[in-house]
Amino acid sequence: MVCAFGVGAAAQSSPSSAATSAPAAPKATRLDLLRGAYGEDRANNDLISYHLDIRVDPEKKYISGKNTIRFKMLKDGNRLHLDLNEALKIDRILLGTTALKYERDSGAVFVNFPETLNAGQTYAIDFYYSGNPVEIGRFGSITFKRDPAGHPWINTACEETGASMWWPNKDQWHDEVENMEISVAVPSGLMDVSNGKFIGKTDLGDGYTRWDWKVQYPINNYDVSLNIGNYEHFGDKLGDLPLDFYALPEDLDKAKRQFAQAKGMIEAYQHYFGEYPFMKDGYKLIEVPYSGMEHQSAVTYGNHFANGYLERDWTGVGISPRFDFIIIHESGHEWFGNAVSAADRSDMWIHEGWTTYLESLYVEYMWGHDDAIKYISGYKAKVKDERPIISARGVNATPPQDQYFKGILFLNTLRSVVNDDAKWWALLHDFYQHFKYQNIMTEDVVAYFNTYTGMNLTPIFNQYLRHTAIPTLELKFDESKGTVAYRWKADEVGFAMPVRVGAADKWQIVDATTKWKTMATAGLGKKDFGVATDLYYIDVSRE
Ligand SMILES: [Zn+2]
């Protein structure tokens, strides 16, 4: 499916206000453009489905098989831009029985059709490939490991590097298939756990067994996952939602204890946003040898079966040790990242800023507002403010880690700006429901929030997302008159944001802008005059 907001040429330029203060992005290379641009040979078609049908040989670290790619032409054309890492061999690409010609340019594969494909028509090609994929990136993309007992343990996690590191697809964020079949043949005795609903397994009679999975919703390429190992399965239900858990036999007891947190997590997120997004596919947690990843309906888990993040207090304020960070964070992506997806990596804060905010919603649901605010404020120490959290578009750019930390602090700020919790909860729910199963850009988020609240939140979104610095509330006291002058110092032209000031037990909301205004301090001196910096992520200067 294609995203709601066009990431075509018109959307490539950033708003003019951002252009003046944002540092120049590193110049995109030809390879960045090849990987990240939604060019003509990608834009001329709309994905319908994939059927990835492969065999994985653990001993040879070898994959072979095909992806059947169904798509609808949006324009007449005779060329498609697909992707497959150059370490893998293309065996053949067929349209029916016709072998198609193709050209490779690093990871790009340009498939040429002998006749024009017509706009509005649906086509399917079979893309056969084989080879030894390379391990690259934070989690290796695809790794051929062994579990502690010596059985093969093969897992994929390829968000950063792209799914085309191990299988052929249209490797970009703009367009998703509407559904997908995943068939994986592995040596009999091993199991493959992939995304979607388990359809069945078939003994192929040659020492291999094929595991078939069906994804019944749109899915990001990088969410498509293999987890091949000597897994044990146990199951549960939350209402009609099947919960399926997979762990190594030696970890089964620990998994049964720790994975029990999944129910409370799903209940919390359902409370705020509505039904779990992938009901027909179910929810799975699968043990893996790396920390974890939000693979759609098949969340992978490697957090040592302990609370916190890799046994640490993640935000350092004593709240994180109450829950398993990987279960809470990676599963939050089912709502933001997997159901609501960004249409370009540049706007990945829609995944990470939102999901980090979901952590605090979980805390609020479980332990109340004060603990949520404490948890959120714990993230301040992690923010670096080195560059804007929205990166250059169309070049497969990775935003800085601030997209997580500044993202949660910004959304908490926005709640204070809306200043009406009933409205805020309704807005979060309706925003999610409106955009679920779509690929969107920040402009879509801002337009929805502006319309819903009747406020002009655009300068606030821009300041936090498109500039490096956060706004500073400048205060100038005149103690002889008992007044304070206040204004915002911000990069964004026309920046205005109400803020709570004065006495902490009875905050007063002032409509601060970039122009000086004056208020009485009601007897509070320079040291006692407070600013609600737990509710707004801002700097304050006093003189
Ligand atoms: Zn995340």
JSON list of N, CA, C and O in Angstrom, two decimals, residues 156-206:
[
{"chain": "A", "resi": 156, "resn": "THR", "atom": "N", "xyz": [16.94, -12.79, 12.05]},
{"chain": "A", "resi": 156, "resn": "THR", "atom": "CA", "xyz": [17.09, -11.58, 11.24]},
{"chain": "A", "resi": 156, "resn": "THR", "atom": "C", "xyz": [16.69, -10.35, 12.05]},
{"chain": "A", "resi": 156, "resn": "THR", "atom": "O", "xyz": [15.77, -10.41, 12.86]},
{"chain": "A", "resi": 157, "resn": "ALA", "atom": "N", "xyz": [17.39, -9.25, 11.83]},
{"chain": "A", "resi": 157, "resn": "ALA", "atom": "CA", "xyz": [17.03, -7.93, 12.38]},
{"chain": "A", "resi": 157, "resn": "ALA", "atom": "C", "xyz": [17.74, -6.93, 11.49]},
{"chain": "A", "resi": 157, "resn": "ALA", "atom": "O", "xyz": [18.95, -6.78, 11.58]},
{"chain": "A", "resi": 158, "resn": "CYS", "atom": "N", "xyz": [17.01, -6.27, 10.62]},
{"chain": "A", "resi": 158, "resn": "CYS", "atom": "CA", "xyz": [17.66, -5.56, 9.51]},
{"chain": "A", "resi": 158, "resn": "CYS", "atom": "C", "xyz": [17.07, -4.17, 9.27]},
{"chain": "A", "resi": 158, "resn": "CYS", "atom": "O", "xyz": [17.15, -3.67, 8.16]},
{"chain": "A", "resi": 159, "resn": "GLU", "atom": "N", "xyz": [16.51, -3.55, 10.32]},
{"chain": "A", "resi": 159, "resn": "GLU", "atom": "CA", "xyz": [15.87, -2.27, 10.08]},
{"chain": "A", "resi": 159, "resn": "GLU", "atom": "C", "xyz": [16.85, -1.24, 9.51]},
{"chain": "A", "resi": 159, "resn": "GLU", "atom": "O", "xyz": [16.53, -0.50, 8.59]},
{"chain": "A", "resi": 160, "resn": "GLU", "atom": "N", "xyz": [18.04, -1.19, 10.10]},
{"chain": "A", "resi": 160, "resn": "GLU", "atom": "CA", "xyz": [19.00, -0.17, 9.71]},
{"chain": "A", "resi": 160, "resn": "GLU", "atom": "C", "xyz": [19.56, -0.43, 8.31]},
{"chain": "A", "resi": 160, "resn": "GLU", "atom": "O", "xyz": [19.65, 0.48, 7.49]},
{"chain": "A", "resi": 161, "resn": "THR", "atom": "N", "xyz": [19.91, -1.67, 8.06]},
{"chain": "A", "resi": 161, "resn": "THR", "atom": "CA", "xyz": [20.59, -1.99, 6.81]},
{"chain": "A", "resi": 161, "resn": "THR", "atom": "C", "xyz": [19.62, -2.30, 5.68]},
{"chain": "A", "resi": 161, "resn": "THR", "atom": "O", "xyz": [19.96, -2.12, 4.51]},
{"chain": "A", "resi": 162, "resn": "GLY", "atom": "N", "xyz": [18.41, -2.72, 6.03]},
{"chain": "A", "resi": 162, "resn": "GLY", "atom": "CA", "xyz": [17.41, -3.01, 5.01]},
{"chain": "A", "resi": 162, "resn": "GLY", "atom": "C", "xyz": [17.22, -4.49, 4.79]},
{"chain": "A", "resi": 162, "resn": "GLY", "atom": "O", "xyz": [18.16, -5.28, 4.87]},
{"chain": "A", "resi": 163, "resn": "ALA", "atom": "N", "xyz": [15.97, -4.85, 4.50]},
{"chain": "A", "resi": 163, "resn": "ALA", "atom": "CA", "xyz": [15.61, -6.25, 4.32]},
{"chain": "A", "resi": 163, "resn": "ALA", "atom": "C", "xyz": [16.30, -6.88, 3.11]},
{"chain": "A", "resi": 163, "resn": "ALA", "atom": "O", "xyz": [16.49, -8.10, 3.06]},
{"chain": "A", "resi": 164, "resn": "SER", "atom": "N", "xyz": [16.70, -6.05, 2.15]},
{"chain": "A", "resi": 164, "resn": "SER", "atom": "CA", "xyz": [17.33, -6.61, 0.95]},
{"chain": "A", "resi": 164, "resn": "SER", "atom": "C", "xyz": [18.72, -7.17, 1.25]},
{"chain": "A", "resi": 164, "resn": "SER", "atom": "O", "xyz": [19.37, -7.70, 0.36]},
{"chain": "A", "resi": 165, "resn": "MET", "atom": "N", "xyz": [19.17, -7.07, 2.50]},
{"chain": "A", "resi": 165, "resn": "MET", "atom": "CA", "xyz": [20.40, -7.76, 2.90]},
{"chain": "A", "resi": 165, "resn": "MET", "atom": "C", "xyz": [20.20, -9.27, 2.81]},
{"chain": "A", "resi": 165, "resn": "MET", "atom": "O", "xyz": [21.18, -10.00, 2.68]},
{"chain": "A", "resi": 166, "resn": "TRP", "atom": "N", "xyz": [18.96, -9.73, 2.92]},
{"chain": "A", "resi": 166, "resn": "TRP", "atom": "CA", "xyz": [18.77, -11.19, 2.87]},
{"chain": "A", "resi": 166, "resn": "TRP", "atom": "C", "xyz": [17.63, -11.67, 1.98]},
{"chain": "A", "resi": 166, "resn": "TRP", "atom": "O", "xyz": [17.52, -12.87, 1.75]},
{"chain": "A", "resi": 167, "resn": "TRP", "atom": "N", "xyz": [16.82, -10.77, 1.46]},
{"chain": "A", "resi": 167, "resn": "TRP", "atom": "CA", "xyz": [15.79, -11.21, 0.50]},
{"chain": "A", "resi": 167, "resn": "TRP", "atom": "C", "xyz": [15.43, -10.07, -0.45]},
{"chain": "A", "resi": 167, "resn": "TRP", "atom": "O", "xyz": [15.54, -8.90, -0.09]},
{"chain": "A", "resi": 168, "resn": "PRO", "atom": "N", "xyz": [15.00, -10.41, -1.68]},
{"chain": "A", "resi": 168, "resn": "PRO", "atom": "CA", "xyz": [14.71, -9.38, -2.68]},
{"chain": "A", "resi": 168, "resn": "PRO", "atom": "C", "xyz": [13.34, -8.75, -2.45]},
{"chain": "A", "resi": 168, "resn": "PRO", "atom": "O", "xyz": [12.35, -9.46, -2.23]},
{"chain": "A", "resi": 169, "resn": "ASN", "atom": "N", "xyz": [13.31, -7.43, -2.46]},
{"chain": "A", "resi": 169, "resn": "ASN", "atom": "CA", "xyz": [12.04, -6.72, -2.26]},
{"chain": "A", "resi": 169, "resn": "ASN", "atom": "C", "xyz": [12.22, -5.29, -2.74]},
{"chain": "A", "resi": 169, "resn": "ASN", "atom": "O", "xyz": [13.30, -4.89, -3.14]},
{"chain": "A", "resi": 170, "resn": "LYS", "atom": "N", "xyz": [11.13, -4.53, -2.64]},
{"chain": "A", "resi": 170, "resn": "LYS", "atom": "CA", "xyz": [11.18, -3.08, -2.95]},
{"chain": "A", "resi": 170, "resn": "LYS", "atom": "C", "xyz": [11.55, -2.42, -1.62]},
{"chain": "A", "resi": 170, "resn": "LYS", "atom": "O", "xyz": [10.69, -2.14, -0.79]},
{"chain": "A", "resi": 171, "resn": "ASP", "atom": "N", "xyz": [12.85, -2.22, -1.42]},
{"chain": "A", "resi": 171, "resn": "ASP", "atom": "CA", "xyz": [13.36, -1.94, -0.07]},
{"chain": "A", "resi": 171, "resn": "ASP", "atom": "C", "xyz": [13.37, -0.44, 0.23]},
{"chain": "A", "resi": 171, "resn": "ASP", "atom": "O", "xyz": [14.39, 0.24, 0.07]},
{"chain": "A", "resi": 172, "resn": "GLN", "atom": "N", "xyz": [12.26, 0.05, 0.68]},
{"chain": "A", "resi": 172, "resn": "GLN", "atom": "CA", "xyz": [12.06, 1.46, 1.00]},
{"chain": "A", "resi": 172, "resn": "GLN", "atom": "C", "xyz": [10.91, 1.52, 2.00]},
{"chain": "A", "resi": 172, "resn": "GLN", "atom": "O", "xyz": [10.33, 0.50, 2.33]},
{"chain": "A", "resi": 173, "resn": "TRP", "atom": "N", "xyz": [10.60, 2.69, 2.52]},
{"chain": "A", "resi": 173, "resn": "TRP", "atom": "CA", "xyz": [9.60, 2.81, 3.58]},
{"chain": "A", "resi": 173, "resn": "TRP", "atom": "C", "xyz": [8.25, 3.34, 3.09]},
{"chain": "A", "resi": 173, "resn": "TRP", "atom": "O", "xyz": [7.28, 3.35, 3.84]},
{"chain": "A", "resi": 174, "resn": "HIS", "atom": "N", "xyz": [8.20, 3.81, 1.86]},
{"chain": "A", "resi": 174, "resn": "HIS", "atom": "CA", "xyz": [7.02, 4.54, 1.38]},
{"chain": "A", "resi": 174, "resn": "HIS", "atom": "C", "xyz": [5.84, 3.60, 1.12]},
{"chain": "A", "resi": 174, "resn": "HIS", "atom": "O", "xyz": [4.70, 3.93, 1.40]},
{"chain": "A", "resi": 175, "resn": "ASP", "atom": "N", "xyz": [6.15, 2.44, 0.60]},
{"chain": "A", "resi": 175, "resn": "ASP", "atom": "CA", "xyz": [5.14, 1.53, 0.08]},
{"chain": "A", "resi": 175, "resn": "ASP", "atom": "C", "xyz": [5.26, 0.19, 0.80]},
{"chain": "A", "resi": 175, "resn": "ASP", "atom": "O", "xyz": [6.36, -0.36, 0.91]},
{"chain": "A", "resi": 176, "resn": "GLU", "atom": "N", "xyz": [4.14, -0.33, 1.30]},
{"chain": "A", "resi": 176, "resn": "GLU", "atom": "CA", "xyz": [4.13, -1.64, 1.95]},
{"chain": "A", "resi": 176, "resn": "GLU", "atom": "C", "xyz": [3.18, -2.57, 1.18]},
{"chain": "A", "resi": 176, "resn": "GLU", "atom": "O", "xyz": [2.19, -2.12, 0.63]},
{"chain": "A", "resi": 177, "resn": "VAL", "atom": "N", "xyz": [3.48, -3.86, 1.23]},
{"chain": "A", "resi": 177, "resn": "VAL", "atom": "CA", "xyz": [2.51, -4.84, 0.73]},
{"chain": "A", "resi": 177, "resn": "VAL", "atom": "C", "xyz": [1.28, -4.84, 1.65]},
{"chain": "A", "resi": 177, "resn": "VAL", "atom": "O", "xyz": [1.37, -4.42, 2.81]},
{"chain": "A", "resi": 178, "resn": "GLU", "atom": "N", "xyz": [0.16, -5.30, 1.12]},
{"chain": "A", "resi": 178, "resn": "GLU", "atom": "CA", "xyz": [-1.05, -5.36, 1.95]},
{"chain": "A", "resi": 178, "resn": "GLU", "atom": "C", "xyz": [-1.09, -6.65, 2.77]},
{"chain": "A", "resi": 178, "resn": "GLU", "atom": "O", "xyz": [-1.75, -6.72, 3.80]},
{"chain": "A", "resi": 179, "resn": "ASN", "atom": "N", "xyz": [-0.40, -7.68, 2.27]},
{"chain": "A", "resi": 179, "resn": "ASN", "atom": "CA", "xyz": [-0.31, -8.94, 3.01]},
{"chain": "A", "resi": 179, "resn": "ASN", "atom": "C", "xyz": [0.89, -9.72, 2.47]},
{"chain": "A", "resi": 179, "resn": "ASN", "atom": "O", "xyz": [1.46, -9.34, 1.45]},
{"chain": "A", "resi": 180, "resn": "MET", "atom": "N", "xyz": [1.21, -10.80, 3.16]},
{"chain": "A", "resi": 180, "resn": "MET", "atom": "CA", "xyz": [2.42, -11.52, 2.78]},
{"chain": "A", "resi": 180, "resn": "MET", "atom": "C", "xyz": [2.35, -12.97, 3.25]},
{"chain": "A", "resi": 180, "resn": "MET", "atom": "O", "xyz": [1.82, -13.24, 4.33]},
{"chain": "A", "resi": 181, "resn": "GLU", "atom": "N", "xyz": [2.88, -13.86, 2.43]},
{"chain": "A", "resi": 181, "resn": "GLU", "atom": "CA", "xyz": [3.08, -15.24, 2.87]},
{"chain": "A", "resi": 181, "resn": "GLU", "atom": "C", "xyz": [4.59, -15.46, 3.05]},
{"chain": "A", "resi": 181, "resn": "GLU", "atom": "O", "xyz": [5.38, -14.97, 2.25]},
{"chain": "A", "resi": 182, "resn": "ILE", "atom": "N", "xyz": [4.93, -16.18, 4.09]},
{"chain": "A", "resi": 182, "resn": "ILE", "atom": "CA", "xyz": [6.34, -16.49, 4.37]},
{"chain": "A", "resi": 182, "resn": "ILE", "atom": "C", "xyz": [6.45, -18.00, 4.54]},
{"chain": "A", "resi": 182, "resn": "ILE", "atom": "O", "xyz": [5.82, -18.58, 5.43]},
{"chain": "A", "resi": 183, "resn": "SER", "atom": "N", "xyz": [7.21, -18.63, 3.64]},
{"chain": "A", "resi": 183, "resn": "SER", "atom": "CA", "xyz": [7.41, -20.09, 3.69]},
{"chain": "A", "resi": 183, "resn": "SER", "atom": "C", "xyz": [8.90, -20.34, 3.84]},
{"chain": "A", "resi": 183, "resn": "SER", "atom": "O", "xyz": [9.68, -19.90, 3.01]},
{"chain": "A", "resi": 184, "resn": "VAL", "atom": "N", "xyz": [9.25, -21.01, 4.91]},
{"chain": "A", "resi": 184, "resn": "VAL", "atom": "CA", "xyz": [10.68, -21.19, 5.20]},
{"chain": "A", "resi": 184, "resn": "VAL", "atom": "C", "xyz": [10.96, -22.67, 5.47]},
{"chain": "A", "resi": 184, "resn": "VAL", "atom": "O", "xyz": [10.44, -23.24, 6.43]},
{"chain": "A", "resi": 185, "resn": "ALA", "atom": "N", "xyz": [11.78, -23.27, 4.60]},
{"chain": "A", "resi": 185, "resn": "ALA", "atom": "CA", "xyz": [12.17, -24.67, 4.80]},
{"chain": "A", "resi": 185, "resn": "ALA", "atom": "C", "xyz": [13.47, -24.70, 5.59]},
{"chain": "A", "resi": 185, "resn": "ALA", "atom": "O", "xyz": [14.43, -24.03, 5.23]},
{"chain": "A", "resi": 186, "resn": "VAL", "atom": "N", "xyz": [13.43, -25.48, 6.67]},
{"chain": "A", "resi": 186, "resn": "VAL", "atom": "CA", "xyz": [14.61, -25.60, 7.55]},
{"chain": "A", "resi": 186, "resn": "VAL", "atom": "C", "xyz": [14.82, -27.08, 7.85]},
{"chain": "A", "resi": 186, "resn": "VAL", "atom": "O", "xyz": [13.89, -27.89, 7.70]},
{"chain": "A", "resi": 187, "resn": "PRO", "atom": "N", "xyz": [16.02, -27.47, 8.27]},
{"chain": "A", "resi": 187, "resn": "PRO", "atom": "CA", "xyz": [16.25, -28.88, 8.60]},
{"chain": "A", "resi": 187, "resn": "PRO", "atom": "C", "xyz": [15.21, -29.37, 9.62]},
{"chain": "A", "resi": 187, "resn": "PRO", "atom": "O", "xyz": [14.93, -28.68, 10.60]},
{"chain": "A", "resi": 188, "resn": "SER", "atom": "N", "xyz": [14.61, -30.52, 9.34]},
{"chain": "A", "resi": 188, "resn": "SER", "atom": "CA", "xyz": [13.58, -31.06, 10.22]},
{"chain": "A", "resi": 188, "resn": "SER", "atom": "C", "xyz": [14.13, -31.18, 11.64]},
{"chain": "A", "resi": 188, "resn": "SER", "atom": "O", "xyz": [15.29, -31.56, 11.84]},
{"chain": "A", "resi": 189, "resn": "GLY", "atom": "N", "xyz": [13.29, -30.82, 12.60]},
{"chain": "A", "resi": 189, "resn": "GLY", "atom": "CA", "xyz": [13.73, -30.78, 14.00]},
{"chain": "A", "resi": 189, "resn": "GLY", "atom": "C", "xyz": [13.91, -29.35, 14.47]},
{"chain": "A", "resi": 189, "resn": "GLY", "atom": "O", "xyz": [13.75, -29.05, 15.64]},
{"chain": "A", "resi": 190, "resn": "LEU", "atom": "N", "xyz": [14.22, -28.44, 13.52]},
{"chain": "A", "resi": 190, "resn": "LEU", "atom": "CA", "xyz": [14.27, -27.01, 13.86]},
{"chain": "A", "resi": 190, "resn": "LEU", "atom": "C", "xyz": [12.91, -26.40, 13.52]},
{"chain": "A", "resi": 190, "resn": "LEU", "atom": "O", "xyz": [12.12, -26.97, 12.75]},
{"chain": "A", "resi": 191, "resn": "MET", "atom": "N", "xyz": [12.65, -25.24, 14.07]},
{"chain": "A", "resi": 191, "resn": "MET", "atom": "CA", "xyz": [11.38, -24.53, 13.85]},
{"chain": "A", "resi": 191, "resn": "MET", "atom": "C", "xyz": [11.72, -23.18, 13.24]},
{"chain": "A", "resi": 191, "resn": "MET", "atom": "O", "xyz": [12.76, -22.61, 13.56]},
{"chain": "A", "resi": 192, "resn": "ASP", "atom": "N", "xyz": [10.85, -22.68, 12.34]},
{"chain": "A", "resi": 192, "resn": "ASP", "atom": "CA", "xyz": [10.97, -21.27, 11.96]},
{"chain": "A", "resi": 192, "resn": "ASP", "atom": "C", "xyz": [9.76, -20.51, 12.49]},
{"chain": "A", "resi": 192, "resn": "ASP", "atom": "O", "xyz": [8.62, -20.90, 12.22]},
{"chain": "A", "resi": 193, "resn": "VAL", "atom": "N", "xyz": [10.00, -19.44, 13.22]},
{"chain": "A", "resi": 193, "resn": "VAL", "atom": "CA", "xyz": [8.92, -18.56, 13.67]},
{"chain": "A", "resi": 193, "resn": "VAL", "atom": "C", "xyz": [9.06, -17.26, 12.90]},
{"chain": "A", "resi": 193, "resn": "VAL", "atom": "O", "xyz": [10.07, -16.56, 13.03]},
{"chain": "A", "resi": 194, "resn": "SER", "atom": "N", "xyz": [8.05, -16.96, 12.09]},
{"chain": "A", "resi": 194, "resn": "SER", "atom": "CA", "xyz": [8.06, -15.72, 11.32]},
{"chain": "A", "resi": 194, "resn": "SER", "atom": "C", "xyz": [6.84, -14.90, 11.71]},
{"chain": "A", "resi": 194, "resn": "SER", "atom": "O", "xyz": [6.18, -15.17, 12.72]},
{"chain": "A", "resi": 195, "resn": "ASN", "atom": "N", "xyz": [6.53, -13.89, 10.92]},
{"chain": "A", "resi": 195, "resn": "ASN", "atom": "CA", "xyz": [5.43, -12.99, 11.24]},
{"chain": "A", "resi": 195, "resn": "ASN", "atom": "C", "xyz": [4.09, -13.59, 10.81]},
{"chain": "A", "resi": 195, "resn": "ASN", "atom": "O", "xyz": [4.02, -14.40, 9.89]},
{"chain": "A", "resi": 196, "resn": "GLY", "atom": "N", "xyz": [3.03, -13.14, 11.45]},
{"chain": "A", "resi": 196, "resn": "GLY", "atom": "CA", "xyz": [1.69, -13.51, 11.02]},
{"chain": "A", "resi": 196, "resn": "GLY", "atom": "C", "xyz": [1.18, -14.76, 11.70]},
{"chain": "A", "resi": 196, "resn": "GLY", "atom": "O", "xyz": [1.69, -15.21, 12.72]},
{"chain": "A", "resi": 197, "resn": "LYS", "atom": "N", "xyz": [0.14, -15.31, 11.07]},
{"chain": "A", "resi": 197, "resn": "LYS", "atom": "CA", "xyz": [-0.53, -16.49, 11.63]},
{"chain": "A", "resi": 197, "resn": "LYS", "atom": "C", "xyz": [0.19, -17.75, 11.16]},
{"chain": "A", "resi": 197, "resn": "LYS", "atom": "O", "xyz": [0.55, -17.85, 9.98]},
{"chain": "A", "resi": 198, "resn": "PHE", "atom": "N", "xyz": [0.38, -18.68, 12.05]},
{"chain": "A", "resi": 198, "resn": "PHE", "atom": "CA", "xyz": [0.98, -19.96, 11.67]},
{"chain": "A", "resi": 198, "resn": "PHE", "atom": "C", "xyz": [-0.04, -20.77, 10.89]},
{"chain": "A", "resi": 198, "resn": "PHE", "atom": "O", "xyz": [-1.14, -21.04, 11.37]},
{"chain": "A", "resi": 199, "resn": "ILE", "atom": "N", "xyz": [0.32, -21.15, 9.66]},
{"chain": "A", "resi": 199, "resn": "ILE", "atom": "CA", "xyz": [-0.61, -21.89, 8.80]},
{"chain": "A", "resi": 199, "resn": "ILE", "atom": "C", "xyz": [-0.39, -23.39, 8.93]},
{"chain": "A", "resi": 199, "resn": "ILE", "atom": "O", "xyz": [-1.34, -24.17, 8.97]},
{"chain": "A", "resi": 200, "resn": "GLY", "atom": "N", "xyz": [0.87, -23.80, 9.01]},
{"chain": "A", "resi": 200, "resn": "GLY", "atom": "CA", "xyz": [1.15, -25.23, 9.15]},
{"chain": "A", "resi": 200, "resn": "GLY", "atom": "C", "xyz": [2.58, -25.54, 8.76]},
{"chain": "A", "resi": 200, "resn": "GLY", "atom": "O", "xyz": [3.32, -24.68, 8.30]},
{"chain": "A", "resi": 201, "resn": "LYS", "atom": "N", "xyz": [2.96, -26.81, 8.98]},
{"chain": "A", "resi": 201, "resn": "LYS", "atom": "CA", "xyz": [4.30, -27.23, 8.57]},
{"chain": "A", "resi": 201, "resn": "LYS", "atom": "C", "xyz": [4.17, -28.47, 7.72]},
{"chain": "A", "resi": 201, "resn": "LYS", "atom": "O", "xyz": [3.25, -29.29, 7.92]},
{"chain": "A", "resi": 202, "resn": "THR", "atom": "N", "xyz": [5.10, -28.60, 6.76]},
{"chain": "A", "resi": 202, "resn": "THR", "atom": "CA", "xyz": [5.05, -29.71, 5.82]},
{"chain": "A", "resi": 202, "resn": "THR", "atom": "C", "xyz": [6.42, -30.38, 5.76]},
{"chain": "A", "resi": 202, "resn": "THR", "atom": "O", "xyz": [7.43, -29.70, 5.50]},
{"chain": "A", "resi": 203, "resn": "ASP", "atom": "N", "xyz": [6.44, -31.69, 6.02]},
{"chain": "A", "resi": 203, "resn": "ASP", "atom": "CA", "xyz": [7.69, -32.44, 5.88]},
{"chain": "A", "resi": 203, "resn": "ASP", "atom": "C", "xyz": [7.96, -32.62, 4.40]},
{"chain": "A", "resi": 203, "resn": "ASP", "atom": "O", "xyz": [7.15, -33.20, 3.68]},
{"chain": "A", "resi": 204, "resn": "LEU", "atom": "N", "xyz": [9.06, -32.07, 3.92]},
{"chain": "A", "resi": 204, "resn": "LEU", "atom": "CA", "xyz": [9.36, -32.11, 2.48]},
{"chain": "A", "resi": 204, "resn": "LEU", "atom": "C", "xyz": [10.00, -33.43, 2.06]},
{"chain": "A", "resi": 204, "resn": "LEU", "atom": "O", "xyz": [10.25, -33.64, 0.88]},
{"chain": "A", "resi": 205, "resn": "GLY", "atom": "N", "xyz": [10.28, -34.32, 3.03]},
{"chain": "A", "resi": 205, "resn": "GLY", "atom": "CA", "xyz": [10.78, -35.66, 2.70]},
{"chain": "A", "resi": 205, "resn": "GLY", "atom": "C", "xyz": [12.25, -35.71, 2.33]},
{"chain": "A", "resi": 205, "resn": "GLY", "atom": "O", "xyz": [12.77, -36.74, 1.95]},
{"chain": "A", "resi": 206, "resn": "ASP", "atom": "N", "xyz": [12.94, -34.57, 2.39]},
{"chain": "A", "resi": 206, "resn": "ASP", "atom": "CA", "xyz": [14.37, -34.57, 2.04]},
{"chain": "A", "resi": 206, "resn": "ASP", "atom": "C", "xyz": [15.21, -34.06, 3.22]},
{"chain": "A", "resi": 206, "resn": "ASP", "atom": "O", "xyz": [16.28, -33.50, 3.04]}
]
